[in-house]
Short mmCIF file of C-alpha atoms in Angstrom, two decimals:
data_model
loop_
_atom_site.label_atom_id
_atom_site.label_comp_id
_atom_site.label_asym_id
_atom_site.label_seq_id
_atom_site.Cartn_x
_atom_site.Cartn_y
_atom_site.Cartn_z
CA MET U 79 -19.19 -2.98 12.67
CA ALA U 80 -16.40 -4.83 10.84
CA ASP U 81 -13.42 -6.33 12.65
CA THR U 82 -10.09 -7.59 11.34
CA LYS U 83 -8.30 -10.87 11.90
CA ARG U 84 -4.81 -11.79 10.70
CA GLU U 85 -5.05 -15.21 9.11
CA ILE U 86 -1.90 -17.34 8.67
CA GLU U 87 -2.61 -20.61 6.94
CA ARG U 88 -1.36 -23.14 4.42
CA LYS U 89 -3.32 -25.32 2.03
CA TYR U 90 -2.49 -28.84 0.88
CA GLU U 91 -3.66 -31.52 -1.51
CA SER U 92 -3.55 -35.27 -1.13
CA ASP U 93 -4.68 -38.31 -3.06
CA ASP U 94 -5.90 -39.66 0.27
CA ALA U 95 -8.10 -37.46 2.44
CA ALA U 96 -6.89 -39.17 5.60
CA LEU U 97 -4.54 -37.20 7.86
CA PRO U 98 -1.33 -38.70 9.28
CA ASP U 99 -0.75 -38.93 13.02
CA LEU U 100 -0.18 -35.29 13.92
CA THR U 101 0.78 -36.02 17.54
CA ARG U 102 4.21 -36.74 16.09
CA VAL U 103 4.57 -33.05 15.27
CA PRO U 104 6.87 -31.36 17.84
CA ARG U 105 4.94 -29.48 20.59
CA VAL U 106 1.65 -31.27 19.79
CA ALA U 107 0.40 -33.14 22.87
CA SER U 108 -2.98 -34.16 21.46
CA VAL U 109 -5.26 -33.84 18.44
CA ARG U 110 -8.86 -33.07 19.31
CA GLU U 111 -11.74 -33.84 16.99
CA ARG U 112 -14.10 -30.86 16.67
CA GLY U 113 -16.62 -32.40 14.34
CA VAL U 114 -17.88 -31.53 10.87
CA THR U 115 -19.19 -28.06 9.99
CA HIS U 116 -21.24 -27.31 6.88
CA LEU U 117 -20.23 -24.04 5.21
CA ASP U 118 -22.02 -22.29 2.36
CA ALA U 119 -20.21 -19.31 0.81
CA THR U 120 -21.09 -17.12 -2.16
CA TYR U 121 -18.18 -15.16 -3.60
CA HIS U 122 -18.75 -11.78 -5.22
CA ASP U 123 -16.69 -10.05 -7.89
CA THR U 124 -17.06 -7.95 -11.02
CA ALA U 125 -17.79 -9.58 -14.37
CA ASP U 126 -14.10 -9.22 -15.31
CA HIS U 127 -12.93 -10.54 -11.92
CA ARG U 128 -11.14 -7.43 -10.71
CA LEU U 129 -10.98 -8.63 -7.11
CA ALA U 130 -9.64 -12.06 -8.04
CA ALA U 131 -6.98 -10.39 -10.19
CA SER U 132 -5.73 -8.64 -7.04
CA SER U 133 -5.98 -11.85 -4.96
CA LEU U 134 -8.86 -10.36 -2.97
CA THR U 135 -11.84 -12.46 -1.97
CA LEU U 136 -15.24 -11.17 -0.93
CA ARG U 137 -17.80 -13.66 0.29
CA ARG U 138 -21.03 -14.06 2.20
CA ARG U 139 -20.87 -17.24 4.25
CA THR U 140 -23.28 -19.12 6.48
CA GLY U 141 -22.38 -21.93 8.81
CA GLY U 142 -19.54 -22.11 11.30
CA ALA U 143 -18.69 -19.77 14.12
CA ASP U 144 -17.93 -16.78 11.91
CA ALA U 145 -20.93 -16.55 9.59
CA GLY U 146 -21.11 -13.19 7.85
CA TRP U 147 -19.37 -11.18 5.17
CA HIS U 148 -15.62 -11.70 4.80
CA LEU U 149 -13.19 -9.59 2.77
CA LYS U 150 -9.62 -10.93 2.56
CA PHE U 151 -6.55 -8.92 1.60
CA PRO U 152 -3.21 -10.62 0.85
CA VAL U 153 -0.38 -9.57 3.15
CA ALA U 154 2.32 -12.13 2.27
CA PRO U 155 2.35 -15.71 0.96
CA GLY U 156 0.03 -17.65 3.25
CA VAL U 157 -0.91 -14.51 5.22
CA ARG U 158 -4.12 -12.54 4.77
CA ASP U 159 -6.08 -9.97 6.71
CA GLU U 160 -9.72 -10.98 6.94
CA ILE U 161 -12.18 -8.15 7.57
CA ARG U 162 -15.50 -9.42 8.88
CA ALA U 163 -18.92 -7.86 8.99
CA PRO U 164 -22.17 -9.31 10.39
CA LEU U 165 -24.40 -11.45 8.20
CA SER U 166 -26.86 -9.46 6.10
CA ASP U 167 -28.69 -9.85 2.82
CA THR U 168 -26.69 -7.14 1.07
CA LEU U 169 -23.04 -6.19 1.07
CA PRO U 170 -22.26 -3.87 4.02
CA ASP U 171 -21.28 -0.36 2.99
CA GLU U 172 -18.02 -0.50 4.94
CA LEU U 173 -16.82 -3.51 2.93
CA ALA U 174 -18.07 -2.06 -0.36
CA ALA U 175 -15.92 1.02 0.33
CA LEU U 176 -12.81 -1.12 0.82
CA VAL U 177 -13.04 -2.56 -2.70
CA ARG U 178 -14.07 0.67 -4.44
CA SER U 179 -10.61 1.44 -5.85
CA ARG U 180 -10.74 -1.90 -7.68
CA VAL U 181 -14.43 -2.09 -8.50
CA ARG U 182 -15.19 1.62 -9.14
CA ASP U 183 -18.52 1.81 -11.01
CA ARG U 184 -18.67 -1.89 -11.91
CA GLU U 185 -21.38 -4.06 -10.40
CA LEU U 186 -20.47 -6.72 -7.85
CA LEU U 187 -22.07 -10.03 -8.78
CA PRO U 188 -22.24 -13.50 -7.23
CA VAL U 189 -19.64 -15.43 -9.24
CA VAL U 190 -19.00 -18.68 -7.35
CA ARG U 191 -20.78 -20.70 -4.69
CA LEU U 192 -18.70 -23.00 -2.50
CA ARG U 193 -20.31 -25.55 -0.25
CA SER U 194 -17.90 -27.32 2.05
CA ASP U 195 -18.01 -30.01 4.67
CA ARG U 196 -15.21 -29.06 7.05
CA ASP U 197 -13.85 -31.79 9.34
CA VAL U 198 -11.92 -29.87 12.03
CA ARG U 199 -9.17 -30.93 14.41
CA HIS U 200 -7.34 -28.82 16.99
CA LEU U 201 -3.66 -29.30 17.67
CA VAL U 202 -2.97 -28.46 21.33
CA ASP U 203 0.16 -28.49 23.47
CA ASP U 204 0.77 -30.05 26.89
CA GLN U 205 -0.77 -26.99 28.58
CA ASP U 206 -3.96 -27.30 26.58
CA ARG U 207 -3.15 -24.27 24.41
CA LEU U 208 -4.32 -24.23 20.80
CA LEU U 209 -1.42 -24.33 18.34
CA ALA U 210 -3.25 -24.67 15.06
CA GLU U 211 -6.51 -25.77 13.49
CA VAL U 212 -6.36 -28.49 10.84
CA SER U 213 -9.34 -29.09 8.61
CA VAL U 214 -10.15 -31.48 5.82
CA ASP U 215 -12.51 -29.68 3.46
CA THR U 216 -14.67 -31.51 0.97
CA VAL U 217 -15.61 -28.77 -1.50
CA HIS U 218 -18.34 -28.48 -4.11
CA ALA U 219 -17.82 -25.42 -6.34
CA GLU U 220 -20.54 -24.05 -8.59
CA ARG U 221 -19.91 -21.22 -11.04
CA LEU U 222 -22.75 -18.70 -11.08
CA THR U 223 -21.76 -16.84 -14.27
CA GLY U 224 -20.64 -17.69 -17.78
CA GLY U 225 -22.87 -20.68 -18.34
CA GLY U 226 -22.13 -22.38 -15.05
CA GLY U 227 -19.78 -25.26 -14.34
CA GLU U 228 -19.04 -27.38 -11.30
CA ALA U 229 -16.02 -28.90 -9.62
CA ARG U 230 -15.32 -31.05 -6.56
CA TRP U 231 -12.15 -31.60 -4.60
CA THR U 232 -10.78 -32.25 -1.13
CA GLU U 233 -8.09 -30.11 0.47
CA ILE U 234 -6.32 -29.83 3.78
CA GLU U 235 -5.99 -26.47 5.51
CA VAL U 236 -3.75 -25.68 8.47
CA GLU U 237 -4.42 -22.34 10.20
CA LEU U 238 -2.12 -21.01 12.90
CA ALA U 239 -3.71 -20.09 16.22
CA ASP U 240 -3.92 -16.40 17.11
CA ASP U 241 -0.51 -15.06 18.19
CA GLY U 242 1.10 -18.38 17.27
CA ASP U 243 4.64 -18.86 15.99
CA PRO U 244 4.60 -19.20 12.17
CA ALA U 245 7.57 -21.59 12.45
CA PHE U 246 5.16 -24.15 13.92
CA LEU U 247 3.51 -24.46 10.51
CA ASP U 248 6.86 -25.64 9.12
CA LYS U 249 6.83 -28.51 11.59
CA VAL U 250 3.29 -29.49 10.59
CA GLU U 251 4.19 -29.28 6.91
CA LYS U 252 7.22 -31.52 7.39
CA ARG U 253 4.97 -34.20 8.91
CA LEU U 254 2.35 -33.83 6.16
CA ARG U 255 4.95 -34.08 3.40
CA LYS U 256 6.34 -37.28 4.87
CA ALA U 257 2.83 -38.70 4.56
CA GLY U 258 2.61 -37.76 0.88
CA VAL U 259 0.60 -34.55 1.32
CA ARG U 260 1.72 -31.76 -1.03
CA PRO U 261 1.20 -27.98 -0.98
CA SER U 262 -1.81 -26.80 -2.97
CA THR U 263 -1.17 -25.33 -6.39
CA SER U 264 -3.98 -22.80 -5.82
CA SER U 265 -3.67 -19.79 -3.55
CA SER U 266 -7.29 -20.04 -2.42
CA LYS U 267 -10.47 -22.03 -2.88
CA LEU U 268 -11.86 -19.28 -5.08
CA ALA U 269 -8.82 -19.33 -7.38
CA ARG U 270 -9.20 -23.09 -7.80
CA ALA U 271 -12.95 -22.81 -8.34
CA LEU U 272 -12.52 -20.16 -11.04
CA ALA U 273 -9.92 -22.28 -12.79
CA GLU U 274 -11.80 -25.58 -12.63
CA THR U 275 -15.26 -24.26 -13.51
CA ALA U 276 -14.21 -21.96 -16.35
CA PRO U 277 -15.99 -22.47 -19.68
CA ASP U 278 -13.99 -24.73 -21.96
CA THR U 279 -13.15 -22.13 -24.61
CA GLY U 280 -9.43 -22.77 -24.87
CA SER U 281 -6.61 -21.31 -22.82
CA ALA U 282 -7.40 -17.75 -23.90
CA GLY U 283 -10.89 -17.96 -22.51
CA ARG U 284 -10.28 -19.72 -19.22
CA GLU U 285 -11.16 -17.10 -16.65
CA GLY U 286 -9.27 -17.43 -13.40
CA VAL U 287 -6.35 -19.32 -14.97
CA GLY U 288 -4.62 -16.29 -16.45
CA ALA U 289 -4.85 -13.39 -14.01
CA PRO U 290 -7.27 -10.74 -15.25
CA PRO U 291 -6.00 -7.18 -15.09
CA ALA U 292 -6.22 -5.54 -11.68
CA THR U 293 -7.78 -2.45 -13.17
CA ALA U 294 -8.48 -2.12 -16.86
CA PRO U 295 -7.15 -4.27 -19.70
CA GLU U 296 -3.95 -2.77 -21.03
CA ALA U 297 -3.52 -3.13 -24.75
CA ALA U 298 -0.03 -3.35 -26.21
CA PRO U 299 1.20 0.22 -26.73
CA ARG U 300 1.38 1.39 -30.33
CA ARG U 301 5.13 1.53 -30.77
CA LYS U 302 8.00 -0.14 -32.54
CA HIS U 303 9.73 -1.60 -29.49
CA ARG U 304 8.07 -3.57 -26.71
CA PRO U 305 9.32 -5.27 -23.53
CA ARG U 306 10.76 -8.73 -23.90
CA PRO U 307 8.31 -11.65 -23.46
CA ASP U 308 9.33 -11.94 -19.80
CA GLY U 309 8.35 -8.30 -19.27
CA THR U 310 11.90 -6.98 -18.97
CA PRO U 311 11.96 -3.32 -20.10
CA VAL U 312 14.02 -2.57 -23.21
CA THR U 313 13.46 1.03 -24.26
CA ALA U 314 13.36 4.29 -22.35
CA GLY U 315 9.58 4.19 -22.66
CA ASP U 316 9.46 0.69 -21.19
CA HIS U 317 11.30 1.81 -18.06
CA VAL U 318 9.19 4.92 -17.54
CA LEU U 319 5.95 2.98 -18.02
CA ALA U 320 7.07 0.24 -15.62
CA TYR U 321 7.67 2.86 -12.93
CA LEU U 322 4.32 4.54 -13.63
CA ARG U 323 2.46 1.22 -13.44
CA ALA U 324 4.01 0.46 -10.07
CA GLN U 325 2.80 3.80 -8.70
CA ARG U 326 -0.68 3.39 -10.21
CA ASP U 327 -0.88 -0.02 -8.55
CA ALA U 328 0.20 1.50 -5.24
CA LEU U 329 -2.63 4.08 -5.41
CA VAL U 330 -5.17 1.32 -5.94
CA GLU U 331 -3.75 -1.05 -3.34
CA LEU U 332 -3.32 1.56 -0.60
CA ASP U 333 -6.89 2.87 -0.87
CA PRO U 334 -8.36 0.31 1.59
CA ALA U 335 -5.51 0.86 4.05
CA VAL U 336 -6.10 4.63 4.02
CA ARG U 337 -9.80 4.09 4.64
CA ARG U 338 -8.98 1.77 7.55
CA ASP U 339 -6.56 4.37 8.95
CA VAL U 340 -3.61 1.97 8.82
CA PRO U 341 -0.44 3.71 10.07
CA ASP U 342 1.69 5.23 7.29
CA ALA U 343 -0.88 4.40 4.59
CA VAL U 344 -1.64 8.06 3.85
CA HIS U 345 2.05 8.85 3.56
CA ARG U 346 2.68 5.96 1.15
CA MET U 347 -0.29 6.91 -1.03
CA ARG U 348 0.83 10.52 -1.12
CA VAL U 349 4.32 9.43 -2.20
CA ALA U 350 2.86 7.30 -5.01
CA THR U 351 0.84 10.30 -6.16
CA ARG U 352 3.91 12.50 -6.17
CA ARG U 353 5.98 9.90 -7.99
CA LEU U 354 3.41 9.71 -10.76
CA ARG U 355 3.25 13.46 -11.18
CA SER U 356 7.02 13.90 -11.02
CA THR U 357 7.58 11.17 -13.60
CA PHE U 358 5.23 12.86 -16.05
CA ARG U 359 7.21 16.09 -15.68
CA SER U 360 10.72 14.64 -15.61
CA PHE U 361 10.28 12.43 -18.66
CA ARG U 362 8.44 14.83 -20.93
CA THR U 363 10.64 13.71 -23.85
CA VAL U 364 9.18 10.22 -23.40
CA LEU U 365 5.50 11.05 -22.75
CA ASP U 366 3.44 13.73 -24.46
CA ARG U 367 2.62 16.47 -21.96
CA ALA U 368 -0.57 17.34 -23.80
CA ALA U 369 -1.93 14.03 -22.51
CA THR U 370 -0.20 13.90 -19.13
CA ASP U 371 -0.63 17.50 -17.90
CA PRO U 372 -4.39 17.12 -17.15
CA VAL U 373 -3.64 13.91 -15.23
CA ALA U 374 -0.83 15.65 -13.35
CA ALA U 375 -3.27 18.38 -12.31
CA ASP U 376 -5.60 15.81 -10.77
CA LEU U 377 -2.64 14.10 -9.07
CA LYS U 378 -1.64 17.44 -7.54
CA TRP U 379 -5.19 17.84 -6.22
CA LEU U 380 -5.10 14.36 -4.69
CA ALA U 381 -1.67 14.94 -3.14
CA THR U 382 -2.95 18.15 -1.56
CA GLU U 383 -5.93 16.37 -0.03
CA LEU U 384 -3.72 13.56 1.27
CA GLY U 385 -1.34 16.14 2.69
CA LYS U 386 -3.92 17.55 5.08
CA ASP U 387 -3.95 14.32 7.07
CA ARG U 388 -0.28 13.47 6.59
CA ASP U 389 1.09 16.88 7.59
CA GLN U 390 -0.95 16.85 10.77
CA GLU U 391 0.26 13.31 11.55
CA VAL U 392 3.92 14.30 11.14
CA LEU U 393 3.51 17.43 13.28
CA ALA U 394 1.72 15.59 16.07
CA GLU U 395 4.42 12.94 16.24
CA ARG U 396 7.22 15.51 16.16
CA LEU U 397 5.76 17.71 18.89
CA THR U 398 4.82 14.77 21.11
CA GLN U 399 8.37 13.42 20.95
CA ALA U 400 9.86 16.86 21.63
CA LEU U 401 7.59 17.31 24.65
CA GLY U 402 8.62 13.89 25.96
CA ARG U 403 12.29 14.92 25.88
CA LEU U 404 11.78 18.02 28.05
CA PRO U 405 12.78 17.94 31.74
CA ALA U 406 9.81 17.90 34.08
CA ASP U 407 10.53 21.41 35.38
CA GLN U 408 10.07 22.81 31.84
CA VAL U 409 6.56 21.39 31.42
CA THR U 410 3.92 23.65 32.93
CA GLY U 411 0.19 23.28 32.40
CA PRO U 412 -1.77 20.54 30.56
CA VAL U 413 0.46 20.67 27.45
CA ALA U 414 0.35 16.93 26.73
CA GLU U 415 -3.42 16.82 27.08
CA ARG U 416 -3.93 19.87 24.86
CA LEU U 417 -1.54 18.49 22.24
CA ALA U 418 -3.31 15.11 22.26
CA ALA U 419 -6.74 16.74 21.94
CA TRP U 420 -5.50 18.94 19.07
CA SER U 421 -4.01 15.94 17.32
CA GLU U 422 -7.08 13.74 17.71
CA ALA U 423 -9.51 16.44 16.59
CA ARG U 424 -7.44 17.38 13.56
CA HIS U 425 -6.83 13.75 12.57
CA THR U 426 -10.46 12.70 12.91
CA SER U 427 -11.65 15.63 10.82
CA ALA U 428 -8.93 15.16 8.19
CA HIS U 429 -9.57 11.41 7.95
CA HIS U 430 -13.31 11.84 7.38
CA GLU U 431 -12.60 14.41 4.67
CA LEU U 432 -10.05 12.13 3.04
CA VAL U 433 -12.41 9.16 2.90
CA ALA U 434 -14.95 11.40 1.19
CA ILE U 435 -12.26 12.37 -1.34
CA LEU U 436 -11.55 8.69 -2.09
CA ASP U 437 -15.26 8.21 -2.81
CA ALA U 438 -15.43 11.30 -4.99
CA ARG U 439 -16.06 11.00 -8.70
CA ARG U 440 -12.92 13.02 -9.45
CA HIS U 441 -10.72 10.46 -7.68
CA LEU U 442 -12.35 7.43 -9.29
CA THR U 443 -12.15 9.10 -12.69
CA LEU U 444 -8.45 9.76 -12.05
CA LEU U 445 -7.87 6.03 -11.53
CA ASP U 446 -9.73 5.24 -14.74
CA THR U 447 -7.74 7.88 -16.60
CA LEU U 448 -4.45 6.43 -15.36
CA ASP U 449 -5.55 2.99 -16.55
CA ALA U 450 -6.42 4.34 -19.98
CA LEU U 451 -3.18 6.29 -20.27
CA LEU U 452 -1.10 3.22 -19.38
CA ALA U 453 -3.13 1.03 -21.71
CA ASP U 454 -2.35 3.28 -24.67
CA PRO U 455 0.49 5.58 -23.56
CA PRO U 456 1.12 8.85 -25.41
CA LEU U 457 4.71 7.99 -26.28
CA ARG U 458 7.01 10.41 -28.04
CA LYS U 459 9.83 9.54 -30.43
CA LYS U 460 12.49 9.19 -27.73
CA ALA U 461 10.43 6.56 -25.94
CA ALA U 462 11.76 4.00 -28.43
CA ALA U 463 15.40 4.99 -27.82
CA ARG U 464 17.91 3.23 -25.62
CA PRO U 465 17.28 4.11 -21.98
CA ASP U 466 20.81 5.06 -20.93
CA LYS U 467 21.03 8.47 -22.62
CA VAL U 468 17.36 9.42 -22.40
CA LEU U 469 16.90 8.62 -18.71
CA ALA U 470 20.29 9.95 -17.65
CA LYS U 471 19.62 13.24 -19.40
CA ALA U 472 16.31 13.61 -17.58
CA VAL U 473 17.95 13.01 -14.18
CA HIS U 474 20.74 15.45 -15.04
CA LYS U 475 18.23 18.12 -16.04
CA ASP U 476 16.28 17.77 -12.78
CA PHE U 477 19.49 17.94 -10.78
CA GLY U 478 20.52 21.10 -12.60
CA LYS U 479 17.26 22.79 -11.58
CA LEU U 480 17.74 21.58 -8.02
CA ALA U 481 21.24 23.04 -7.93
CA GLY U 482 19.91 26.46 -8.88
CA LEU U 483 17.30 26.35 -6.11
CA VAL U 484 19.72 25.24 -3.39
CA GLU U 485 22.34 27.81 -4.34
CA HIS U 486 19.69 30.56 -4.41
CA ALA U 487 18.48 29.56 -0.94
CA LEU U 488 22.01 29.59 0.45
CA GLU U 489 22.47 33.17 -0.78
CA LEU U 490 19.46 34.40 1.19
CA PRO U 491 19.64 35.55 4.82
CA PRO U 492 17.81 33.46 7.42
CA GLY U 493 14.12 34.21 7.50
CA THR U 494 10.83 33.59 5.77
CA GLU U 495 12.19 34.04 2.24
CA ARG U 496 14.94 31.47 2.83
CA ASP U 497 12.44 29.08 4.43
CA THR U 498 10.31 29.28 1.29
CA ALA U 499 13.33 28.77 -0.97
CA LEU U 500 14.48 25.74 0.99
CA HIS U 501 11.00 24.27 0.77
CA GLU U 502 11.08 24.66 -3.02
CA ALA U 503 14.48 22.96 -3.08
CA ARG U 504 13.06 20.12 -1.01
CA LYS U 505 10.29 19.55 -3.55
CA LYS U 506 12.81 19.55 -6.41
CA THR U 507 14.96 17.08 -4.45
CA LYS U 508 12.06 14.65 -4.37
CA ARG U 509 11.50 15.04 -8.09
CA THR U 510 15.16 14.33 -8.82
CA ARG U 511 15.04 11.31 -6.53
CA TYR U 512 11.97 9.90 -8.25
CA ALA U 513 13.54 10.37 -11.68
CA ALA U 514 16.60 8.48 -10.49
CA GLU U 515 14.39 5.72 -9.06
CA ALA U 516 12.68 5.27 -12.43
CA ALA U 517 16.07 5.16 -14.15
CA ALA U 518 17.75 2.80 -11.68
CA PRO U 519 16.74 -0.51 -13.34
CA ALA U 520 18.35 0.72 -16.58
CA LEU U 521 21.30 2.73 -15.25
CA GLY U 522 22.26 0.67 -12.20
CA GLU U 523 24.67 1.94 -9.55
CA PRO U 524 24.96 5.59 -10.71
CA ALA U 525 21.18 6.01 -10.44
CA GLU U 526 21.07 4.16 -7.13
CA GLU U 527 23.79 6.49 -5.82
CA ALA U 528 21.74 9.46 -6.97
CA VAL U 529 18.72 8.10 -5.08
CA ARG U 530 20.78 7.78 -1.91
CA ASP U 531 22.12 11.31 -2.26
CA MET U 532 18.66 12.75 -2.80
CA LYS U 533 17.22 10.84 0.17
CA SER U 534 19.96 12.29 2.38
CA LEU U 535 19.34 15.82 1.12
CA GLN U 536 15.58 15.34 1.38
CA GLY U 537 15.97 14.34 5.04
CA LEU U 538 17.94 17.48 5.84
CA LEU U 539 15.57 19.82 4.01
CA GLY U 540 12.55 17.94 5.35
CA ASP U 541 13.67 18.44 8.94
CA HIS U 542 13.98 22.14 8.26
CA GLN U 543 10.50 22.39 6.72
CA ASP U 544 8.97 20.34 9.55
CA SER U 545 10.50 22.81 11.99
CA VAL U 546 8.91 25.71 10.10
CA MET U 547 5.49 24.04 10.31
CA ALA U 548 5.99 23.01 13.94
CA ARG U 549 6.76 26.58 15.01
CA ARG U 550 3.65 27.83 13.25
CA THR U 551 1.55 25.23 15.08
CA LEU U 552 3.17 26.01 18.43
CA ARG U 553 2.27 29.68 18.08
CA GLU U 554 -1.36 28.70 17.48
CA LEU U 555 -1.44 26.28 20.43
CA ALA U 556 0.20 28.82 22.72
CA ALA U 557 -2.42 31.41 21.82
CA VAL U 558 -5.24 28.97 22.62
CA ALA U 559 -3.62 27.98 25.92
CA HIS U 560 -3.08 31.63 26.91
CA ALA U 561 -6.72 32.46 26.12
CA ALA U 562 -7.76 29.57 28.37
CA GLY U 563 -5.72 30.97 31.26
CA GLU U 564 -2.99 28.31 30.97
CA SER U 565 0.74 28.86 31.01
CA ASP U 566 2.28 29.17 27.56
CA PHE U 567 5.86 28.73 28.86
CA THR U 568 6.32 25.18 27.57
CA TYR U 569 5.15 26.12 24.09
CA GLY U 570 7.90 28.75 24.08
CA VAL U 571 10.48 26.17 25.13
CA LEU U 572 9.36 23.85 22.33
CA TYR U 573 9.42 26.77 19.89
CA ALA U 574 13.02 27.57 20.83
CA GLY U 575 13.97 23.93 20.32
CA GLU U 576 12.43 23.91 16.85
CA ALA U 577 14.23 27.14 15.94
CA HIS U 578 17.50 25.52 17.01
CA ARG U 579 16.81 22.47 14.83
CA ALA U 580 16.12 24.71 11.85
CA ARG U 581 19.39 26.60 12.35
CA ALA U 582 21.29 23.33 12.64
CA ALA U 583 19.81 22.13 9.34
CA GLU U 584 20.70 25.39 7.61
CA GLU U 585 24.25 25.29 8.96
CA ALA U 586 24.72 21.69 7.81
CA LEU U 587 23.37 22.34 4.33
CA PRO U 588 26.39 23.98 2.64
CA GLU U 589 28.74 21.11 3.47
CA ALA U 590 26.13 18.45 2.65
CA TRP U 591 25.25 20.11 -0.65
CA GLY U 592 28.90 20.57 -1.59
CA SER U 593 29.59 16.89 -1.05
CA ILE U 594 26.53 15.82 -3.05
CA SER U 595 27.04 18.24 -5.94
CA ARG U 596 30.71 17.30 -6.38
CA ALA U 597 30.01 13.57 -6.50
CA PHE U 598 26.63 13.53 -8.26
CA PRO U 599 26.94 10.92 -11.02
CA PHE U 600 24.87 12.72 -13.69
#
């Protein structure tokens, strides 16, 4: 079984391997020698270094107190989550699954072997509590692919103790800098090993120096205009593609978090899926729908599968909070227990199904298809035009369709038909918001204002739709409770509360919509 550890550390280089007196660091009462540990790690990656391109490291290491398989995900500069699995001859399935969105059908190979002699010291305070671990690592790197190559260096690593204050590392760094120690230019030992053992074939062939693509190599699109050398978008097509790439990257990067059941990961992946699909539809004058429609169909399928887990998560949280707000005399029977059991059962089932979807050939093919589409995008003539008119027109068109849906819903009497119409308006609100998001880097404040307006409207319509779904669930739970001989009174109270929230949203909509429609900048 794998476990996860948050790792906060900094790496340094020095012309002299000796450490300065670290007892002069504030809060450090003593420095304790822990001896030298011999570590032997083999790093695995694809032939085109897909994991390294995403700053992921996957290794099998012997020696030390944590021998085993280690998979590290970047969280922030100097912060990584390390997922550990017991030592075995082959890569554990649970770790293989966590890199599948990057690796897909490529083979994982041993790419670098690092043998290190680690001289460890513990920095402790006056109450004998560990503050940080400082190590001087003498490293021998051996490349296992591409004709081999070796490198040797010494580095200093300072790792914060569990639950330590990251500000303490600033104090250690200040002392190290005064002694002539400088921050490392490499983000990790693997990055340095790849750079220093690369075959000498010129700058274009030095693997590990230039970051390989995170997914598939993206050739320059066949078009007249391209982004500036610094990557700044120029044309309408540039801006749309930049937004699409960001969402594709989010799909890939969120895959491990969804598998690990990290809070909000499913929601964020579902949003990325929707943004991709909406962008294809909103900017059909930029991208050829003959190429994007099949991809959009697969994105809709993925969003639907993600929705099974996400919708249940939202409902469970909403109903649990509503129950917690009720006076004690309005809670009869084991409502909290039944709600918790329903939530856990639904979530467990949905999560297992979702993980199977992420392993499915259709999903992995979708990722490959997105890579190929972005590598050689099916651009139409207007893609080469200036972004202001093209993108603004697309946002305006989406808003016009939204206006028709909202006004139609407001004409309907309360009831199922209006609920359905408001739900359709909510979906169109999201599409208009995503179009404005894609346009914001080019159009500035007007697009940002449109995003804010759509978020506000989305919140109002979303609360209404959540109430519709909550009432449906409450009817089901009440029926189960009644069949079990339990009181269904509290479910009725919750149902009435949800009906009131829906009415409040409907009553607030005309004024909110009037304000938004009058001031909408497109």
